[in-house]
Amino acid sequence: MAAQPPTRQIPADVVNLEDYARHAQACLPEATWAYLSGGAADELTLRANRQAWSDWQLHPRVLKPLQGAHLRTTLLGRPVAHPILLAPVAAHQLAHPDGEIGVAYAAAAQAAGLILSTQASTRLEAVSHAYLAEPDHGPLWMQLYLQADRGATLALVQRAETAGYEALVVTVDAPTHGARDRERRAQFQMPTGMQVNLDTPPLRANADVDAGWQSVLAQAPTWADIAWLQTQTRLPILLKGVLHEDDARQAQQLGIQGLIVSNHGGRTLDTAVSTAWALPRIADAVGGDVCLLVDGGIRRGTDVLKALALGAQAVLIGRPYVYALATAGALGVAHVLRLLQDELAIAMALCGCATVQDLHRGLLVRP
């Protein structure tokens, strides 16, 4: 059952992204909270994502010229107002009845890039209509789970192209669901009809159902499917879920335009490396020739600064904006984006950097 509409007011005690988590937990059903906040198995990777950003310390410079400071950058050759995007998260209507439409309005108002989940609870055409109506919107990308039926995949791609999406983000790290203990203890079930952009659910089964699991793995996407997709679309393709340098190099050789360093928010493979650990290694492997983004555990402007200094061109946030949506609707989502931009601008100024292009690894140390 979807959450009841909470107040549209931002609580007075919310001053950072993490503050939204306790408010969201208070207003969501227990099972929904378990689904949105939980990770795989013992949730070690979920926690490691957060800790790994903190493990990097800042080594700031002083007395640097800061005139004309701004957060502008480019992604896939497109100018953007700042390097913060909203990650694809399924079924926003679990958190708030406004769902993806509210998120789209908030993201567009804050000029933030938006990546719509294949498993959204609103049709992709309605989301693009809401988002693209704002003249100063950021990039609009479509996340994609490749289907065993290539015709179904192609139909979704063609819909995204027609609706004005600018790139495809192919999730590659989830051929099967993770063992999400917290979610299973809470007995969460996705409401019937909540995911509206596919005729059938994505081909990912629970590992405890052997027949279904084997069937899904036999149809799991491969590099050949990525190469096929490249021949079927005019849109740039980014691969989301890359943690290993060899996979990054293979994607680069295939001509993939972008990579998102991600471990699915700690929701698939527990004890997988943190994204902050993997990011600099992948940045070194591809050498700046691929658009590189990162997600996982980013909660502060200092985290964004560290990600950019380690080689990312932008970051994605997931859970924080969903918590804000649950707490205060679209206004909460816009607030999260504003908070993170402000924190990033403050951190850059205090490190002696006027623009994101000034960020580099020399600003970071490991104790």
Coordinates of N, CA and C in Angstrom, one line a residue, residues 65-186:
P65 N 42.0 32.9 -5.7 CA 41.0 33.8 -6.2 C 39.7 33.0 -6.4
L66 N 38.6 33.6 -5.9 CA 37.3 32.9 -6.0 C 36.3 33.7 -6.7
Q67 N 36.7 34.8 -7.4 CA 35.8 35.6 -8.1 C 35.1 34.8 -9.3
G68 N 33.8 35.0 -9.5 CA 33.1 34.3 -10.5 C 32.9 32.8 -10.2
A69 N 32.9 32.4 -9.0 CA 32.7 31.0 -8.6 C 31.3 30.5 -9.1
H70 N 31.3 29.3 -9.6 CA 30.1 28.7 -10.1 C 30.2 27.1 -10.0
L71 N 29.1 26.4 -10.2 CA 29.1 25.0 -10.2 C 28.9 24.4 -11.6
R72 N 28.9 25.2 -12.6 CA 28.6 24.7 -14.0 C 29.7 23.7 -14.5
T73 N 29.2 22.7 -15.3 CA 30.1 21.8 -15.9 C 29.4 21.2 -17.2
T74 N 29.9 20.2 -17.8 CA 29.3 19.6 -18.9 C 29.2 18.1 -18.7
L75 N 28.1 17.5 -19.3 CA 28.0 16.0 -19.3 C 27.6 15.6 -20.7
L76 N 28.4 14.7 -21.3 CA 28.1 14.2 -22.6 C 28.1 15.4 -23.6
G77 N 28.9 16.4 -23.3 CA 29.0 17.6 -24.2 C 27.9 18.6 -23.9
R78 N 27.0 18.3 -23.0 CA 25.9 19.2 -22.7 C 26.2 20.1 -21.5
P79 N 26.0 21.4 -21.6 CA 26.2 22.2 -20.4 C 25.2 21.9 -19.3
V80 N 25.6 21.9 -18.1 CA 24.7 21.7 -16.9 C 25.0 22.7 -15.8
A81 N 24.0 23.0 -15.1 CA 24.1 24.0 -14.0 C 25.0 23.6 -12.8
H82 N 24.9 22.3 -12.6 CA 25.7 21.7 -11.5 C 25.8 20.2 -11.6
P83 N 26.7 19.6 -10.9 CA 27.0 18.2 -11.2 C 26.3 17.2 -10.3
I84 N 25.0 17.5 -10.0 CA 24.2 16.6 -9.2 C 23.0 16.1 -9.9
L85 N 22.8 14.8 -10.0 CA 21.6 14.2 -10.7 C 20.9 13.3 -9.8
L86 N 19.6 13.0 -10.1 CA 18.8 12.1 -9.3 C 18.9 10.7 -10.0
A87 N 19.3 9.8 -9.2 CA 19.5 8.4 -9.6 C 18.2 7.7 -9.9
P88 N 18.2 6.7 -10.8 CA 16.9 6.0 -11.0 C 16.5 5.2 -9.8
V89 N 15.3 5.4 -9.3 CA 14.7 4.7 -8.2 C 13.3 4.2 -8.6
A90 N 13.0 3.0 -8.3 CA 11.7 2.4 -8.7 C 10.6 3.0 -7.9
A91 N 9.4 3.1 -8.5 CA 8.1 3.3 -7.9 C 8.1 4.4 -6.8
H92 N 8.3 5.6 -7.3 CA 8.2 6.8 -6.4 C 6.9 6.9 -5.7
Q93 N 5.8 6.4 -6.2 CA 4.5 6.5 -5.6 C 4.4 5.7 -4.3
L94 N 5.4 4.8 -4.1 CA 5.5 4.2 -2.8 C 5.8 5.2 -1.7
A95 N 6.5 6.3 -2.0 CA 6.9 7.3 -1.0 C 5.8 8.4 -0.9
H96 N 5.2 8.8 -2.1 CA 4.3 9.9 -2.1 C 3.4 9.8 -3.3
P97 N 2.1 10.1 -3.2 CA 1.2 10.0 -4.3 C 1.7 10.8 -5.6
D98 N 2.4 11.9 -5.4 CA 2.9 12.7 -6.5 C 3.9 12.0 -7.3
G99 N 4.6 11.0 -6.7 CA 5.5 10.1 -7.4 C 6.5 10.9 -8.3
E100 N 6.7 10.2 -9.4 CA 7.7 10.7 -10.4 C 7.4 12.1 -10.9
I101 N 6.1 12.5 -11.0 CA 5.8 13.8 -11.5 C 6.3 14.9 -10.5
G102 N 6.1 14.7 -9.2 CA 6.6 15.6 -8.2 C 8.1 15.7 -8.3
V103 N 8.8 14.6 -8.4 CA 10.2 14.6 -8.5 C 10.7 15.3 -9.8
A104 N 10.0 15.1 -10.9 CA 10.4 15.8 -12.1 C 10.3 17.3 -12.0
Y105 N 9.2 17.8 -11.4 CA 9.0 19.2 -11.2 C 10.1 19.7 -10.4
A106 N 10.5 19.0 -9.3 CA 11.5 19.5 -8.4 C 12.9 19.5 -9.0
A107 N 13.2 18.4 -9.7 CA 14.5 18.3 -10.4 C 14.6 19.4 -11.5
A108 N 13.6 19.6 -12.3 CA 13.7 20.6 -13.3 C 13.8 22.0 -12.7
A109 N 13.1 22.3 -11.6 CA 13.2 23.6 -11.0 C 14.6 23.9 -10.5
Q110 N 15.3 22.8 -10.1 CA 16.7 23.0 -9.6 C 17.7 22.7 -10.6
A111 N 17.3 22.6 -11.9 CA 18.2 22.3 -13.0 C 19.0 21.0 -12.8
A112 N 18.5 20.1 -12.1 CA 19.2 18.8 -11.8 C 18.9 17.8 -12.8
G113 N 19.9 17.0 -13.2 CA 19.6 15.9 -14.1 C 18.7 14.9 -13.5
L114 N 17.9 14.2 -14.3 CA 16.9 13.2 -13.8 C 17.1 11.9 -14.6
I115 N 17.3 10.8 -13.9 CA 17.3 9.5 -14.6 C 16.1 8.7 -14.2
L116 N 15.2 8.5 -15.1 CA 13.9 7.8 -14.7 C 14.1 6.3 -14.8
S117 N 13.6 5.6 -13.7 CA 13.7 4.2 -13.7 C 12.8 3.5 -14.6
T118 N 13.3 2.4 -15.2 CA 12.4 1.6 -16.0 C 11.2 1.2 -15.2
Q119 N 11.4 1.0 -13.9 CA 10.4 0.5 -13.0 C 9.6 1.6 -12.3
A120 N 9.5 2.8 -13.0 CA 8.8 3.9 -12.4 C 7.3 3.6 -12.3
S121 N 6.7 4.3 -11.4 CA 5.2 4.2 -11.2 C 4.4 5.2 -12.0
T122 N 5.1 5.9 -12.9 CA 4.4 6.8 -13.8 C 5.0 6.6 -15.2
R123 N 4.1 6.7 -16.2 CA 4.6 6.4 -17.6 C 5.7 7.4 -18.0
L124 N 6.7 6.9 -18.7 CA 7.8 7.8 -19.0 C 7.5 9.0 -19.8
E125 N 6.4 8.9 -20.6 CA 6.0 10.1 -21.4 C 5.5 11.2 -20.5
A126 N 4.7 10.8 -19.4 CA 4.2 11.9 -18.5 C 5.3 12.5 -17.8
V127 N 6.3 11.8 -17.4 CA 7.5 12.3 -16.7 C 8.2 13.3 -17.6
S128 N 8.5 12.9 -18.8 CA 9.2 13.8 -19.7 C 8.4 15.1 -20.0
H129 N 7.1 15.0 -20.1 CA 6.3 16.1 -20.3 C 6.4 17.1 -19.2
A130 N 6.4 16.6 -18.0 CA 6.5 17.5 -16.8 C 7.9 18.1 -16.7
Y131 N 8.9 17.3 -16.9 CA 10.3 17.8 -16.7 C 10.7 18.8 -17.8
L132 N 10.4 18.4 -19.0 CA 10.8 19.3 -20.1 C 10.1 20.6 -20.3
A133 N 9.0 20.7 -19.5 CA 8.2 22.0 -19.6 C 9.0 23.1 -18.9
E134 N 9.9 22.8 -18.1 CA 10.8 23.8 -17.4 C 11.9 24.2 -18.4
P135 N 12.0 25.4 -18.8 CA 13.1 25.8 -19.8 C 14.5 25.6 -19.4
D136 N 14.8 25.6 -18.1 CA 16.1 25.5 -17.6 C 16.4 24.2 -17.0
H137 N 15.7 23.2 -17.5 CA 15.9 21.8 -17.0 C 17.3 21.3 -17.3
G138 N 17.7 20.3 -16.5 CA 19.0 19.6 -16.8 C 18.8 18.4 -17.8
P139 N 19.7 17.5 -17.8 CA 19.6 16.4 -18.7 C 18.6 15.4 -18.2
L140 N 17.8 14.8 -19.1 CA 16.8 13.8 -18.8 C 17.2 12.5 -19.5
W141 N 17.5 11.5 -18.7 CA 18.0 10.2 -19.1 C 17.0 9.1 -18.7
M142 N 17.1 8.0 -19.4 CA 16.2 6.8 -19.2 C 17.0 5.6 -18.7
Q143 N 16.7 5.1 -17.6 CA 17.4 3.9 -17.1 C 16.7 2.7 -17.8
L144 N 17.5 1.7 -18.1 CA 17.0 0.5 -18.8 C 17.5 -0.8 -18.3
Y145 N 16.6 -1.7 -18.0 CA 17.0 -3.1 -17.8 C 16.8 -3.8 -19.1
L146 N 17.8 -4.4 -19.7 CA 17.6 -5.1 -20.9 C 16.8 -6.3 -20.7
Q147 N 15.8 -6.6 -21.6 CA 14.9 -7.7 -21.5 C 15.3 -8.8 -22.4
A148 N 14.9 -10.0 -22.0 CA 15.2 -11.2 -22.8 C 14.6 -11.0 -24.2
D149 N 13.4 -10.5 -24.3 CA 12.7 -10.2 -25.5 C 13.3 -8.8 -26.1
R150 N 14.1 -8.9 -27.1 CA 14.7 -7.7 -27.6 C 13.7 -6.7 -28.2
G151 N 12.6 -7.3 -28.6 CA 11.5 -6.4 -29.1 C 10.9 -5.6 -28.0
A152 N 10.8 -6.1 -26.8 CA 10.3 -5.3 -25.6 C 11.3 -4.2 -25.3
T153 N 12.6 -4.6 -25.3 CA 13.6 -3.6 -25.0 C 13.6 -2.5 -26.1
L154 N 13.5 -2.8 -27.3 CA 13.5 -1.9 -28.4 C 12.3 -1.0 -28.3
A155 N 11.1 -1.5 -28.0 CA 9.9 -0.7 -27.8 C 10.1 0.4 -26.8
L156 N 10.7 0.0 -25.6 CA 10.9 0.9 -24.6 C 11.9 2.0 -25.0
V157 N 13.0 1.6 -25.7 CA 14.0 2.6 -26.2 C 13.3 3.6 -27.1
Q158 N 12.5 3.1 -28.0 CA 11.9 4.0 -29.0 C 10.9 5.0 -28.3
R159 N 10.2 4.5 -27.3 CA 9.4 5.4 -26.5 C 10.2 6.5 -25.9
A160 N 11.3 6.1 -25.3 CA 12.2 7.1 -24.6 C 12.7 8.1 -25.6
E161 N 13.1 7.7 -26.8 CA 13.6 8.6 -27.8 C 12.5 9.6 -28.2
T162 N 11.3 9.1 -28.5 CA 10.2 9.9 -28.9 C 9.8 10.9 -27.8
A163 N 10.0 10.5 -26.6 CA 9.5 11.4 -25.5 C 10.6 12.4 -25.1
G164 N 11.7 12.4 -25.7 CA 12.7 13.4 -25.5 C 13.8 13.1 -24.5
Y165 N 14.0 11.8 -24.1 CA 15.1 11.5 -23.3 C 16.4 11.6 -24.1
E166 N 17.5 12.0 -23.4 CA 18.7 12.3 -24.0 C 19.8 11.2 -24.0
A167 N 19.6 10.2 -23.2 CA 20.6 9.2 -23.1 C 19.9 8.0 -22.4
L168 N 20.5 6.8 -22.6 CA 20.1 5.5 -22.0 C 21.1 5.1 -20.9
V169 N 20.6 4.8 -19.7 CA 21.5 4.3 -18.7 C 21.1 2.9 -18.4
V170 N 22.0 2.0 -18.9 CA 21.7 0.5 -18.8 C 22.3 0.0 -17.5
T171 N 21.5 -0.5 -16.6 CA 21.9 -1.1 -15.4 C 22.5 -2.5 -15.7
V172 N 23.7 -2.7 -15.3 CA 24.4 -4.0 -15.7 C 24.8 -4.8 -14.5
D173 N 24.5 -4.4 -13.2 CA 25.0 -5.1 -12.1 C 23.9 -5.8 -11.3
A174 N 22.8 -6.1 -12.0 CA 21.7 -6.8 -11.3 C 21.0 -7.9 -12.1
P175 N 21.8 -8.9 -12.6 CA 21.1 -10.0 -13.3 C 20.2 -10.8 -12.4
T176 N 20.3 -10.6 -11.1 CA 19.4 -11.2 -10.1 C 19.3 -10.3 -8.9
H177 N 18.2 -10.4 -8.2 CA 18.0 -9.6 -7.0 C 19.1 -10.0 -6.0
G178 N 19.5 -9.0 -5.2 CA 20.3 -9.3 -4.0 C 19.5 -10.0 -2.9
A179 N 20.1 -10.6 -2.0 CA 19.5 -11.2 -0.8 C 19.2 -10.1 0.2
R180 N 18.1 -9.5 0.1 CA 17.7 -8.3 0.9 C 17.0 -8.8 2.2
D181 N 17.7 -9.1 3.2 CA 17.2 -9.6 4.4 C 16.1 -8.7 5.1
R182 N 16.5 -7.5 5.2 CA 15.6 -6.5 5.9 C 14.2 -6.4 5.2
E183 N 14.3 -6.4 3.8 CA 13.1 -6.3 3.0 C 12.3 -7.6 3.2
R184 N 12.9 -8.7 3.2 CA 12.2 -10.0 3.3 C 11.6 -10.2 4.7
R185 N 12.3 -9.7 5.8 CA 11.7 -9.8 7.1 C 10.5 -9.0 7.2
A186 N 10.5 -7.8 6.5 CA 9.3 -6.9 6.6 C 8.2 -7.4 5.6

